[in-house]
Tab-separated table of C-alpha atoms in Angstrom:
chain	number	residue	atom	x	y	z
A	1	MET	CA	12.949	-26.703	-12.723
A	2	ASP	CA	11.809	-30.253	-11.975
A	3	ALA	CA	10.371	-31.023	-8.559
A	4	VAL	CA	12.438	-33.271	-6.314
A	5	VAL	CA	11.121	-35.160	-3.320
A	6	ASN	CA	13.200	-34.128	-0.303
A	7	ASN	CA	12.826	-35.898	3.017
A	8	GLU	CA	15.843	-34.169	4.592
A	9	GLY	CA	15.184	-31.709	7.381
A	10	LEU	CA	15.826	-28.027	6.815
A	11	THR	CA	19.389	-27.443	7.966
A	12	GLU	CA	21.903	-24.739	7.131
A	13	ALA	CA	23.515	-27.071	4.604
A	14	SER	CA	20.315	-28.192	2.880
A	15	ALA	CA	18.889	-24.649	2.833
A	16	ALA	CA	22.122	-23.336	1.319
A	17	ARG	CA	21.939	-25.914	-1.479
A	18	ALA	CA	18.357	-24.892	-2.288
A	19	LEU	CA	19.352	-21.220	-2.184
A	20	ALA	CA	22.252	-21.714	-4.585
A	21	SER	CA	20.141	-23.768	-6.988
A	22	ALA	CA	17.214	-21.327	-7.019
A	23	CYS	CA	19.443	-18.271	-7.409
A	24	SER	CA	21.311	-19.900	-10.268
A	25	HIS	CA	17.989	-20.681	-11.934
A	26	VAL	CA	16.859	-17.024	-11.898
A	27	GLY	CA	20.273	-15.481	-12.539
A	28	LEU	CA	21.107	-14.193	-9.059
A	29	GLY	CA	24.481	-14.502	-7.378
A	30	SER	CA	24.280	-16.197	-3.975
A	31	GLN	CA	27.937	-16.297	-2.949
A	32	SER	CA	27.573	-13.467	-0.424
A	33	ALA	CA	24.223	-14.623	0.998
A	34	ASP	CA	23.696	-13.952	4.683
A	35	LEU	CA	21.508	-16.393	6.636
A	36	LEU	CA	19.134	-14.275	8.719
A	37	ARG	CA	16.870	-16.939	10.197
A	38	LEU	CA	16.515	-20.716	10.245
A	39	GLY	CA	13.235	-22.075	11.551
A	40	GLU	CA	10.113	-23.108	9.711
A	41	ASN	CA	11.846	-21.468	6.716
A	42	ALA	CA	15.361	-20.263	5.977
A	43	ILE	CA	15.641	-16.537	5.238
A	44	TYR	CA	18.667	-15.157	3.394
A	45	ALA	CA	19.709	-11.613	2.532
A	46	LEU	CA	21.392	-10.798	-0.774
A	47	PRO	CA	22.161	-7.105	-0.180
A	48	SER	CA	24.092	-6.652	-3.420
A	49	GLU	CA	21.070	-7.934	-5.368
A	50	GLY	CA	18.492	-6.048	-3.309
A	51	VAL	CA	16.733	-9.357	-2.663
A	52	ALA	CA	15.768	-11.449	0.355
A	53	VAL	CA	15.267	-15.164	-0.302
A	54	ARG	CA	12.873	-17.411	1.594
A	55	VAL	CA	13.498	-21.165	1.433
A	56	ALA	CA	10.519	-23.255	2.528
A	57	ARG	CA	10.968	-26.474	4.443
A	58	ALA	CA	9.732	-28.704	1.617
A	59	ASP	CA	7.756	-28.839	-1.620
A	60	THR	CA	4.643	-30.654	-0.399
A	61	GLU	CA	1.102	-29.799	-1.466
A	62	ASP	CA	0.478	-28.201	1.929
A	63	ILE	CA	3.534	-25.969	1.649
A	64	LYS	CA	2.673	-25.093	-1.948
A	65	ARG	CA	-0.673	-23.798	-0.704
A	66	LYS	CA	1.014	-21.799	2.075
A	67	VAL	CA	3.524	-20.244	-0.305
A	68	ALA	CA	0.773	-19.346	-2.784
A	69	LYS	CA	-1.085	-17.680	0.097
A	70	GLU	CA	2.001	-15.701	1.163
A	71	LEU	CA	2.415	-14.370	-2.361
A	72	ALA	CA	-1.273	-13.472	-2.658
A	73	VAL	CA	-1.372	-11.780	0.760
A	74	SER	CA	1.733	-9.709	0.043
A	75	ARG	CA	0.343	-8.465	-3.268
A	76	TRP	CA	-3.055	-7.755	-1.722
A	77	LEU	CA	-1.671	-5.852	1.277
A	78	THR	CA	0.444	-3.753	-1.068
A	79	SER	CA	-2.663	-2.995	-3.146
A	80	GLN	CA	-4.440	-1.872	0.054
A	81	GLY	CA	-1.664	0.550	0.915
A	82	PHE	CA	-0.823	-1.458	4.030
A	83	PRO	CA	2.836	-1.280	5.148
A	84	ALA	CA	3.945	-4.703	3.921
A	85	VAL	CA	7.169	-6.114	2.535
A	86	ARG	CA	6.967	-6.396	-1.240
A	87	LEU	CA	7.635	-9.330	-3.477
A	88	PHE	CA	10.523	-9.125	-5.923
A	89	ASP	CA	8.125	-9.749	-8.779
A	90	GLU	CA	10.755	-9.214	-11.448
A	91	LEU	CA	11.650	-12.853	-10.746
A	92	PRO	CA	9.447	-15.960	-11.146
A	93	GLN	CA	7.575	-16.966	-8.000
A	94	PRO	CA	7.973	-19.560	-6.565
A	95	VAL	CA	10.959	-21.598	-7.785
A	96	GLN	CA	11.396	-25.316	-7.044
A	97	ALA	CA	14.920	-26.150	-5.907
A	98	GLU	CA	16.327	-29.229	-4.210
A	99	GLY	CA	12.856	-30.386	-3.184
A	100	ARG	CA	11.963	-27.021	-1.634
A	101	LEU	CA	10.028	-23.926	-2.670
A	102	VAL	CA	11.941	-20.667	-2.877
A	103	THR	CA	10.513	-17.145	-3.090
A	104	PHE	CA	12.132	-13.758	-3.605
A	105	TRP	CA	11.303	-10.552	-1.698
A	106	GLU	CA	12.554	-7.004	-1.480
A	107	TYR	CA	15.608	-6.694	0.731
A	108	VAL	CA	15.057	-4.223	3.549
A	109	PRO	CA	18.478	-3.087	4.784
A	110	PRO	CA	19.211	-2.532	8.471
A	111	SER	CA	17.732	0.674	9.825
A	112	HIS	CA	18.575	2.987	12.697
A	113	ILE	CA	14.883	2.715	13.608
A	114	GLU	CA	14.102	-0.211	15.899
A	115	PRO	CA	10.410	-1.164	15.663
A	116	ASN	CA	8.711	-1.345	19.051
A	117	LEU	CA	5.580	-2.851	20.554
A	118	MET	CA	3.542	0.261	19.886
A	119	ASP	CA	4.396	-0.136	16.190
A	120	LEU	CA	3.206	-3.743	16.380
A	121	ALA	CA	-0.005	-2.774	18.169
A	122	GLY	CA	-0.774	-0.068	15.624
A	123	LEU	CA	-0.146	-2.351	12.665
A	124	LEU	CA	-2.310	-5.095	14.168
A	125	CYS	CA	-5.108	-2.628	14.833
A	126	ASP	CA	-4.983	-1.512	11.184
A	127	LEU	CA	-4.702	-5.081	9.884
A	128	HIS	CA	-7.659	-6.272	11.941
A	129	ALA	CA	-9.741	-3.383	10.580
A	130	LEU	CA	-9.248	-4.494	6.953
A	131	SER	CA	-12.011	-6.314	5.151
A	132	ARG	CA	-11.295	-9.881	4.136
A	133	PRO	CA	-9.411	-10.142	0.840
A	134	ASP	CA	-11.121	-11.293	-2.343
A	135	PHE	CA	-9.368	-14.677	-2.294
A	136	PRO	CA	-9.946	-17.560	0.111
A	137	LEU	CA	-7.968	-17.791	3.335
A	138	THR	CA	-7.731	-20.809	5.596
A	139	VAL	CA	-9.367	-20.769	8.999
A	140	LEU	CA	-6.866	-20.739	11.862
A	141	ASP	CA	-5.859	-24.275	12.817
A	142	PRO	CA	-2.393	-24.666	14.386
A	143	PHE	CA	-2.762	-28.352	15.198
A	144	PRO	CA	-1.852	-29.981	11.851
A	145	VAL	CA	1.480	-28.118	11.796
A	146	MET	CA	2.273	-29.072	15.396
A	147	ARG	CA	1.384	-32.708	14.762
A	148	ARG	CA	3.484	-32.790	11.599
A	149	ARG	CA	6.456	-31.506	13.585
A	150	LEU	CA	5.879	-34.178	16.215
A	151	THR	CA	5.577	-36.926	13.602
A	152	LEU	CA	8.860	-35.858	11.994
A	153	ALA	CA	10.679	-35.192	15.288
A	154	GLN	CA	14.308	-36.311	15.356
A	155	GLY	CA	16.949	-36.023	18.033
A	156	VAL	CA	14.520	-35.516	20.934
A	157	GLU	CA	13.397	-37.921	23.648
A	158	ARG	CA	10.371	-40.065	22.856
A	159	GLN	CA	8.721	-39.135	26.155
A	160	ASP	CA	8.915	-35.459	25.156
A	161	VAL	CA	7.191	-36.179	21.848
A	162	GLU	CA	4.547	-38.234	23.646
A	163	PHE	CA	3.920	-35.479	26.201
A	164	LEU	CA	3.553	-32.806	23.529
A	165	THR	CA	1.257	-35.052	21.492
A	166	GLU	CA	-0.998	-35.618	24.504
A	167	ALA	CA	-0.902	-31.903	25.363
A	168	CYS	CA	-2.075	-31.067	21.853
A	169	ASP	CA	-4.917	-33.557	22.224
A	170	ARG	CA	-5.964	-32.001	25.542
A	171	SER	CA	-5.889	-28.415	24.298
A	172	GLU	CA	-7.636	-28.963	20.986
A	173	ALA	CA	-11.158	-29.283	22.427
A	174	ALA	CA	-10.962	-25.876	24.130
A	175	PHE	CA	-9.570	-24.360	20.936
A	176	ARG	CA	-12.412	-25.787	18.830
A	177	SER	CA	-14.936	-24.438	21.326
A	178	ILE	CA	-13.498	-20.924	21.042
A	179	MET	CA	-13.498	-21.123	17.252
A	180	ALA	CA	-17.127	-22.227	17.298
A	181	GLU	CA	-18.024	-19.136	19.347
A	182	ASP	CA	-16.412	-16.655	16.990
A	183	ALA	CA	-14.023	-17.399	14.127
A	184	GLY	CA	-13.067	-13.697	14.124
A	185	GLY	CA	-11.562	-12.049	11.059
A	186	LEU	CA	-8.295	-11.411	9.256
A	187	ILE	CA	-5.265	-12.158	11.467
A	188	HIS	CA	-1.508	-12.173	10.913
A	189	GLY	CA	-1.072	-15.422	12.820
A	190	ASP	CA	2.522	-14.892	14.000
A	191	ALA	CA	2.511	-11.375	15.399
A	192	HIS	CA	5.651	-10.391	17.311
A	193	ARG	CA	8.413	-7.807	17.058
A	194	GLY	CA	10.583	-10.211	15.083
A	195	ASN	CA	8.140	-9.825	12.217
A	196	LEU	CA	8.593	-6.064	11.980
A	197	LEU	CA	11.080	-4.290	9.740
A	198	ALA	CA	11.815	-0.592	9.323
A	199	ARG	CA	12.109	0.718	5.755
A	200	ASP	CA	13.223	4.327	5.866
A	201	SER	CA	10.805	5.840	8.419
A	202	GLN	CA	8.062	3.261	7.877
A	203	VAL	CA	7.578	0.084	9.927
A	204	LEU	CA	6.492	-2.983	7.947
A	205	LEU	CA	4.632	-6.090	9.074
A	206	ILE	CA	6.277	-9.091	7.387
A	207	ASP	CA	5.923	-12.899	7.129
A	208	TYR	CA	2.506	-13.921	5.854
A	209	GLU	CA	2.798	-17.683	6.162
A	210	ALA	CA	0.337	-17.863	9.067
A	211	VAL	CA	-2.200	-15.286	7.819
A	212	ALA	CA	-5.676	-16.731	8.344
A	213	ILE	CA	-9.200	-16.109	9.507
A	214	GLY	CA	-9.375	-16.489	13.270
A	215	PRO	CA	-9.862	-14.811	16.656
A	216	ARG	CA	-8.017	-11.494	16.692
A	217	ALA	CA	-6.877	-12.398	20.200
A	218	TRP	CA	-4.484	-14.868	18.553
A	219	ASP	CA	-2.368	-11.925	17.376
A	220	LEU	CA	-2.352	-10.275	20.824
A	221	ILE	CA	-1.437	-13.287	22.957
A	222	PRO	CA	2.298	-13.427	22.072
A	223	THR	CA	2.863	-9.965	23.561
A	224	ALA	CA	0.750	-10.749	26.639
A	225	THR	CA	2.618	-14.028	27.173
A	226	ALA	CA	5.969	-12.266	26.871
A	227	VAL	CA	5.485	-10.616	30.266
A	228	ASP	CA	5.752	-13.993	32.016
A	229	ARG	CA	7.868	-15.927	29.543
A	230	PHE	CA	10.365	-13.422	28.183
A	231	GLY	CA	10.603	-10.709	30.800
A	232	LEU	CA	8.663	-8.009	28.965
A	233	PRO	CA	8.196	-5.088	31.383
A	234	PRO	CA	4.526	-4.783	32.397
A	235	THR	CA	4.653	-1.065	31.529
A	236	ASP	CA	5.533	-1.970	27.927
A	237	TYR	CA	2.595	-4.344	27.802
A	238	THR	CA	0.309	-1.649	29.176
A	239	ALA	CA	1.447	0.696	26.387
A	240	PHE	CA	0.800	-2.063	23.819
A	241	CYS	CA	-2.755	-2.528	25.144
A	242	ARG	CA	-3.371	1.206	25.157
A	243	THR	CA	-2.264	1.524	21.528
A	244	TYR	CA	-4.304	-1.458	20.339
A	245	GLY	CA	-7.278	-0.687	22.567
A	246	GLN	CA	-7.663	-4.018	24.352
A	247	ASP	CA	-6.006	-6.190	27.019
A	248	VAL	CA	-6.390	-9.765	25.833
A	249	THR	CA	-5.648	-11.182	29.301
A	250	ASP	CA	-9.115	-9.986	30.339
A	251	TRP	CA	-10.710	-12.223	27.711
A	252	HIS	CA	-12.211	-15.551	28.859
A	253	GLY	CA	-10.371	-17.557	26.195
A	254	TYR	CA	-6.913	-16.188	26.981
A	255	GLN	CA	-5.529	-19.109	28.981
A	256	ALA	CA	-6.765	-21.722	26.505
A	257	LEU	CA	-5.284	-19.958	23.474
A	258	ARG	CA	-2.095	-19.164	25.376
A	259	THR	CA	-1.590	-22.883	25.968
A	260	VAL	CA	-1.997	-23.598	22.265
A	261	ARG	CA	0.459	-20.848	21.331
A	262	GLU	CA	3.050	-22.112	23.820
A	263	LEU	CA	2.749	-25.629	22.422
A	264	GLY	CA	3.315	-24.155	18.979
A	265	MET	CA	6.398	-22.256	20.138
A	266	THR	CA	7.809	-25.385	21.754
A	267	THR	CA	7.215	-27.710	18.812
A	268	TRP	CA	8.785	-25.080	16.551
A	269	LEU	CA	11.895	-25.015	18.733
A	270	MET	CA	11.930	-28.818	18.864
A	271	GLN	CA	12.836	-28.938	15.164
A	272	ASN	CA	16.305	-27.557	15.938
A	273	ALA	CA	16.723	-28.839	19.510
A	274	HIS	CA	19.467	-31.326	18.725
A	275	SER	CA	22.286	-29.612	20.615
A	276	GLY	CA	23.549	-26.352	22.023
A	277	PRO	CA	21.331	-23.497	23.260
A	278	ALA	CA	18.235	-24.794	21.450
A	279	ALA	CA	18.481	-28.159	23.227
A	280	ALA	CA	18.840	-26.499	26.631
A	281	GLU	CA	15.940	-24.152	25.963
A	282	PHE	CA	13.741	-26.997	24.745
A	283	ALA	CA	14.446	-28.907	27.967
A	284	LEU	CA	13.558	-25.838	30.027
A	285	ARG	CA	10.282	-25.332	28.178
A	286	MET	CA	9.356	-28.987	28.489
A	287	ASP	CA	9.942	-28.895	32.244
A	288	SER	CA	7.779	-25.793	32.668
A	289	LEU	CA	4.984	-27.279	30.547
A	290	ARG	CA	5.017	-30.530	32.522
A	291	LYS	CA	4.815	-28.601	35.786
A	292	GLU	CA	2.213	-26.178	34.365
A	293	ASP	CA	4.492	-23.365	35.466
A	294	ARG	CA	3.245	-20.353	33.517
A	295	GLU	CA	5.728	-17.948	35.060
A	296	ARG	CA	8.943	-19.831	34.219
A	297	ARG	CA	11.171	-17.588	32.161
A	298	TRP	CA	11.841	-18.754	28.625
A	299	HIS	CA	14.513	-17.412	26.266
A	300	ALA	CA	14.034	-16.316	22.668
A	301	LEU	CA	16.240	-18.127	20.184
């Protein structure tokens, strides 16, 4: 399938066109596709085909590298016996469609088991104990992605883009200092309960787009931050720490990396903050960041 340059943002309509084109190319029916998530990627379920489809935002060289990494990490984790979601390798990977890259994964149907924070802590502990894979991984660097989002920002106030750009500039020096101290090891990069699935009685860690080499604290900070930002009960966080074996809030670099993660969460939301709940939540987050209010409650969207 020929590559097409696509400068259109990832919307429900554009993702659906890429889905239909890619599925047609590999012989899958997409008429009953269910959109599960729309963010940095669009994720669709095709239950009748036993396939989940991931539509990347574009088909740039950077995204090609990320997709190649996702495929390699999934295959490697499976080879290590780690509980990971499997590729649907009966189909070609990846497929170019409508200027986007599309990949195909096993469909994990809804389960009566709801993965919890102790599952996440246990999986992270096991992941962090693995040796580095035998293929190169990028070193953690969230700033290029955030700056790309800010450069492409549409439908948000210019002063918000300017504030976030300056905030990224301010936080980068502290981040580089931490990385210079200890680059760490293998990390998931986007560790939260939303990236857990239950298959039968087994909990899987999914979504390998952000897998990198970096401080292991990076994977623990989202759960620690959730106490202030998303109302996570402190007792749940205590159980998470007990299962993993560490409380990242005691670490000297916690506040600096928390700031970087919150900027990442906000620039991610900004991509869809044109109207409705996302716009209101983006405004709330911007106000709390401007006021340096670390206890303002945010809402997951």
